[in-house]
Amino acid sequence: MDPKIIGAFGVLCLCSISSSIAASMGGSEETPTPSAGAGAGAGAGAGAGAGAGAGADPATGTGAGDTEEDTGPTMLKCINTQKRGDMGWTFKERVKTEADARALCPDSEYMSLECPMTNGFEVWCVDDISQADVLLDRECKGDVAGTPLHGGKNLHCVGPYTWDGISESGDVNGGGANRGSLYKI
């Protein structure tokens, strides 16, 4: 048998196995799983966690060996919200803080933050996400180049896409044009 075919088959098997392992662990390349004691993970929407490393953090008194968990807001996933009307989502208003957004949806399972502009992001109260396709996490952080939704554009949703310091516990992703940053209430 041709060695090139055998080599190609080996690479195909390796990719298939890697994909299967990643899928069974529930992970993805776009959303790393935060670990206890990890620092701020702005790229994943994670909040500032307990101090890590060899020494204690003088500001918090936490350090290596502490088990304080990350309590900051973590984006569950980035979703296509074009069918939100069919799923019964409720628009509330445009706000600038995660706390204000949560306060608008006390009886909902989730909140979807979308279409960030300088005057805030839209808040949608959500219970049903059954028809919402999952998008790449980067699309809810403003990086939409080469993506199919709206031809890789965010239309009038010009950002900022990551809202620094709007929560005491970390950064929040503001979504995009029909790109909802989904957070658990």
Coordinates of C-alpha atoms in Angstrom, one line a residue:
M1 CA 0.0 0.0 0.0
D2 CA 1.2 3.5 -0.7
P3 CA 2.9 5.2 2.3
K4 CA 1.2 8.5 1.5
I5 CA -2.3 6.9 1.9
I6 CA -1.3 5.3 5.2
G7 CA 0.0 8.6 6.5
A8 CA -3.1 10.5 5.4
F9 CA -5.3 7.8 7.1
G10 CA -3.3 8.2 10.3
V11 CA -3.8 12.0 10.3
L12 CA -7.5 11.5 9.7
C13 CA -7.8 9.1 12.6
L14 CA -5.9 11.5 14.9
C15 CA -8.1 14.4 14.0
S16 CA -11.2 12.3 14.5
I17 CA -10.1 11.0 17.9
S18 CA -9.2 14.6 19.0
S19 CA -12.6 15.9 18.0
S20 CA -14.4 13.0 19.7
I21 CA -12.5 13.6 23.0
A22 CA -13.2 17.4 22.9
A23 CA -16.9 16.8 22.2
S24 CA -17.2 14.2 25.0
M25 CA -15.6 16.7 27.4
G26 CA -18.2 19.3 26.5
G27 CA -15.4 21.7 25.5
S28 CA -14.7 23.7 22.4
E29 CA -11.8 25.6 21.0
E30 CA -13.6 28.9 21.5
T31 CA -14.7 28.6 25.1
P32 CA -12.1 27.3 27.5
T33 CA -13.4 25.9 30.8
P34 CA -12.3 28.2 33.7
S35 CA -10.6 26.4 36.5
A36 CA -10.8 27.4 40.2
G37 CA -8.2 29.9 41.0
A38 CA -7.7 31.0 37.4
G39 CA -7.2 34.7 36.8
A40 CA -9.5 37.0 34.8
G41 CA -10.4 35.4 31.5
A42 CA -11.7 38.3 29.5
G43 CA -11.5 36.4 26.3
A44 CA -14.0 33.9 27.6
G45 CA -16.1 36.3 29.5
A46 CA -15.0 34.9 32.8
G47 CA -14.6 37.2 35.8
A48 CA -11.7 37.8 38.0
G49 CA -11.1 34.7 40.1
A50 CA -9.1 33.9 43.2
G51 CA -5.4 34.6 43.2
A52 CA -3.3 31.8 41.8
G53 CA 0.4 31.0 41.8
A54 CA 3.0 30.4 44.4
G55 CA 2.3 33.3 46.7
A56 CA -0.8 34.9 48.1
D57 CA -2.5 37.9 46.5
P58 CA -2.0 40.8 49.0
A59 CA -5.2 42.6 47.8
T60 CA -7.5 39.6 48.4
G61 CA -5.5 37.4 50.8
T62 CA -6.0 34.5 48.5
G63 CA -3.3 32.4 46.9
A64 CA -2.1 29.0 46.2
G65 CA -4.1 26.3 47.9
D66 CA -7.2 28.5 48.3
T67 CA -10.5 27.0 46.9
E68 CA -12.5 30.1 46.3
E69 CA -14.4 29.6 43.1
D70 CA -14.8 32.1 40.2
T71 CA -18.2 33.8 40.8
G72 CA -18.0 36.2 37.8
P73 CA -20.3 36.2 34.9
T74 CA -19.5 33.6 32.3
M75 CA -20.9 33.6 28.8
L76 CA -22.5 30.2 28.3
K77 CA -22.4 30.5 24.5
C78 CA -22.8 32.8 21.6
I79 CA -26.1 32.2 19.8
N80 CA -27.9 33.3 16.6
T81 CA -30.9 35.2 17.8
Q82 CA -32.8 35.7 14.5
K83 CA -35.6 33.3 15.7
R84 CA -36.0 34.9 19.2
G85 CA -39.6 36.0 18.3
D86 CA -40.5 32.4 17.6
M87 CA -39.0 31.4 21.0
G88 CA -40.9 34.0 23.0
W89 CA -38.0 36.2 24.1
T90 CA -38.8 39.5 25.7
F91 CA -36.9 42.7 24.9
K92 CA -36.4 44.9 28.0
E93 CA -34.1 47.9 27.3
R94 CA -30.6 49.0 26.6
V95 CA -28.3 49.1 29.7
K96 CA -24.6 49.5 30.4
T97 CA -24.1 47.1 33.3
E98 CA -24.4 43.4 33.9
A99 CA -26.2 44.0 37.2
D100 CA -28.9 46.2 35.5
A101 CA -29.3 43.5 32.8
R102 CA -29.9 40.7 35.4
A103 CA -32.3 42.9 37.3
L104 CA -34.5 43.1 34.2
C105 CA -34.9 39.3 33.9
P106 CA -35.5 37.9 37.5
D107 CA -38.0 35.3 36.4
S108 CA -36.1 34.1 33.3
E109 CA -33.6 31.3 32.9
Y110 CA -31.2 33.3 30.8
M111 CA -30.4 36.8 29.5
S112 CA -29.1 37.5 26.0
L113 CA -27.0 40.6 25.6
E114 CA -26.9 41.9 22.1
C115 CA -26.1 44.8 19.7
P116 CA -23.7 46.8 21.9
M117 CA -23.3 50.5 21.1
T118 CA -21.8 53.3 23.1
N119 CA -25.2 53.8 25.0
G120 CA -25.2 50.1 26.1
F121 CA -26.4 46.7 24.9
E122 CA -29.8 45.3 24.4
V123 CA -31.2 43.0 27.1
W124 CA -33.5 40.1 26.1
C125 CA -35.0 37.8 28.8
V126 CA -34.9 34.2 27.6
D127 CA -36.3 30.8 28.6
D128 CA -36.3 28.9 25.3
I129 CA -33.1 28.6 23.3
S130 CA -34.2 25.5 21.3
Q131 CA -34.1 27.2 17.9
A132 CA -30.9 29.3 18.5
D133 CA -28.0 28.0 16.6
V134 CA -24.6 28.2 18.4
L135 CA -22.1 30.6 16.9
L136 CA -18.4 31.0 17.5
D137 CA -17.7 32.7 20.8
R138 CA -15.6 35.3 19.0
E139 CA -18.7 36.5 17.2
C140 CA -20.1 37.8 20.5
K141 CA -16.8 39.6 21.1
G142 CA -16.9 41.7 17.9
D143 CA -14.8 39.4 15.7
V144 CA -17.2 38.5 12.9
A145 CA -14.9 38.6 9.8
G146 CA -15.5 35.6 7.6
T147 CA -18.7 34.4 9.3
P148 CA -22.0 33.9 7.5
L149 CA -24.4 35.8 9.7
H150 CA -25.1 39.2 8.1
G151 CA -22.2 38.6 5.7
G152 CA -19.6 38.8 8.4
K153 CA -20.8 42.2 9.6
N154 CA -22.3 43.6 12.8
L155 CA -24.4 46.2 11.0
H156 CA -25.2 49.1 13.3
C157 CA -24.0 47.3 16.4
V158 CA -20.6 49.0 16.6
G159 CA -19.5 48.1 20.1
P160 CA -17.7 48.2 22.5
Y161 CA -18.1 44.4 22.5
T162 CA -16.5 43.7 25.8
W163 CA -17.6 45.8 28.7
D164 CA -14.8 46.1 31.2
G165 CA -15.6 46.7 34.8
I166 CA -19.4 46.7 34.5
S167 CA -19.5 44.0 37.0
E168 CA -17.4 43.8 40.2
S169 CA -16.6 40.2 39.2
G170 CA -15.4 40.6 35.6
D171 CA -16.0 41.4 32.0
V172 CA -19.2 40.8 30.0
N173 CA -19.5 40.3 26.3
G174 CA -22.1 42.5 24.6
G175 CA -22.9 40.3 21.7
G176 CA -23.5 41.7 18.2
A177 CA -26.1 42.0 15.4
N178 CA -28.3 39.0 16.0
R179 CA -25.4 37.5 18.0
G180 CA -26.5 37.0 21.6
S181 CA -24.1 36.5 24.5
L182 CA -26.1 34.1 26.6
Y183 CA -25.8 34.3 30.4
K184 CA -27.5 32.2 33.1
I185 CA -29.6 34.3 35.5

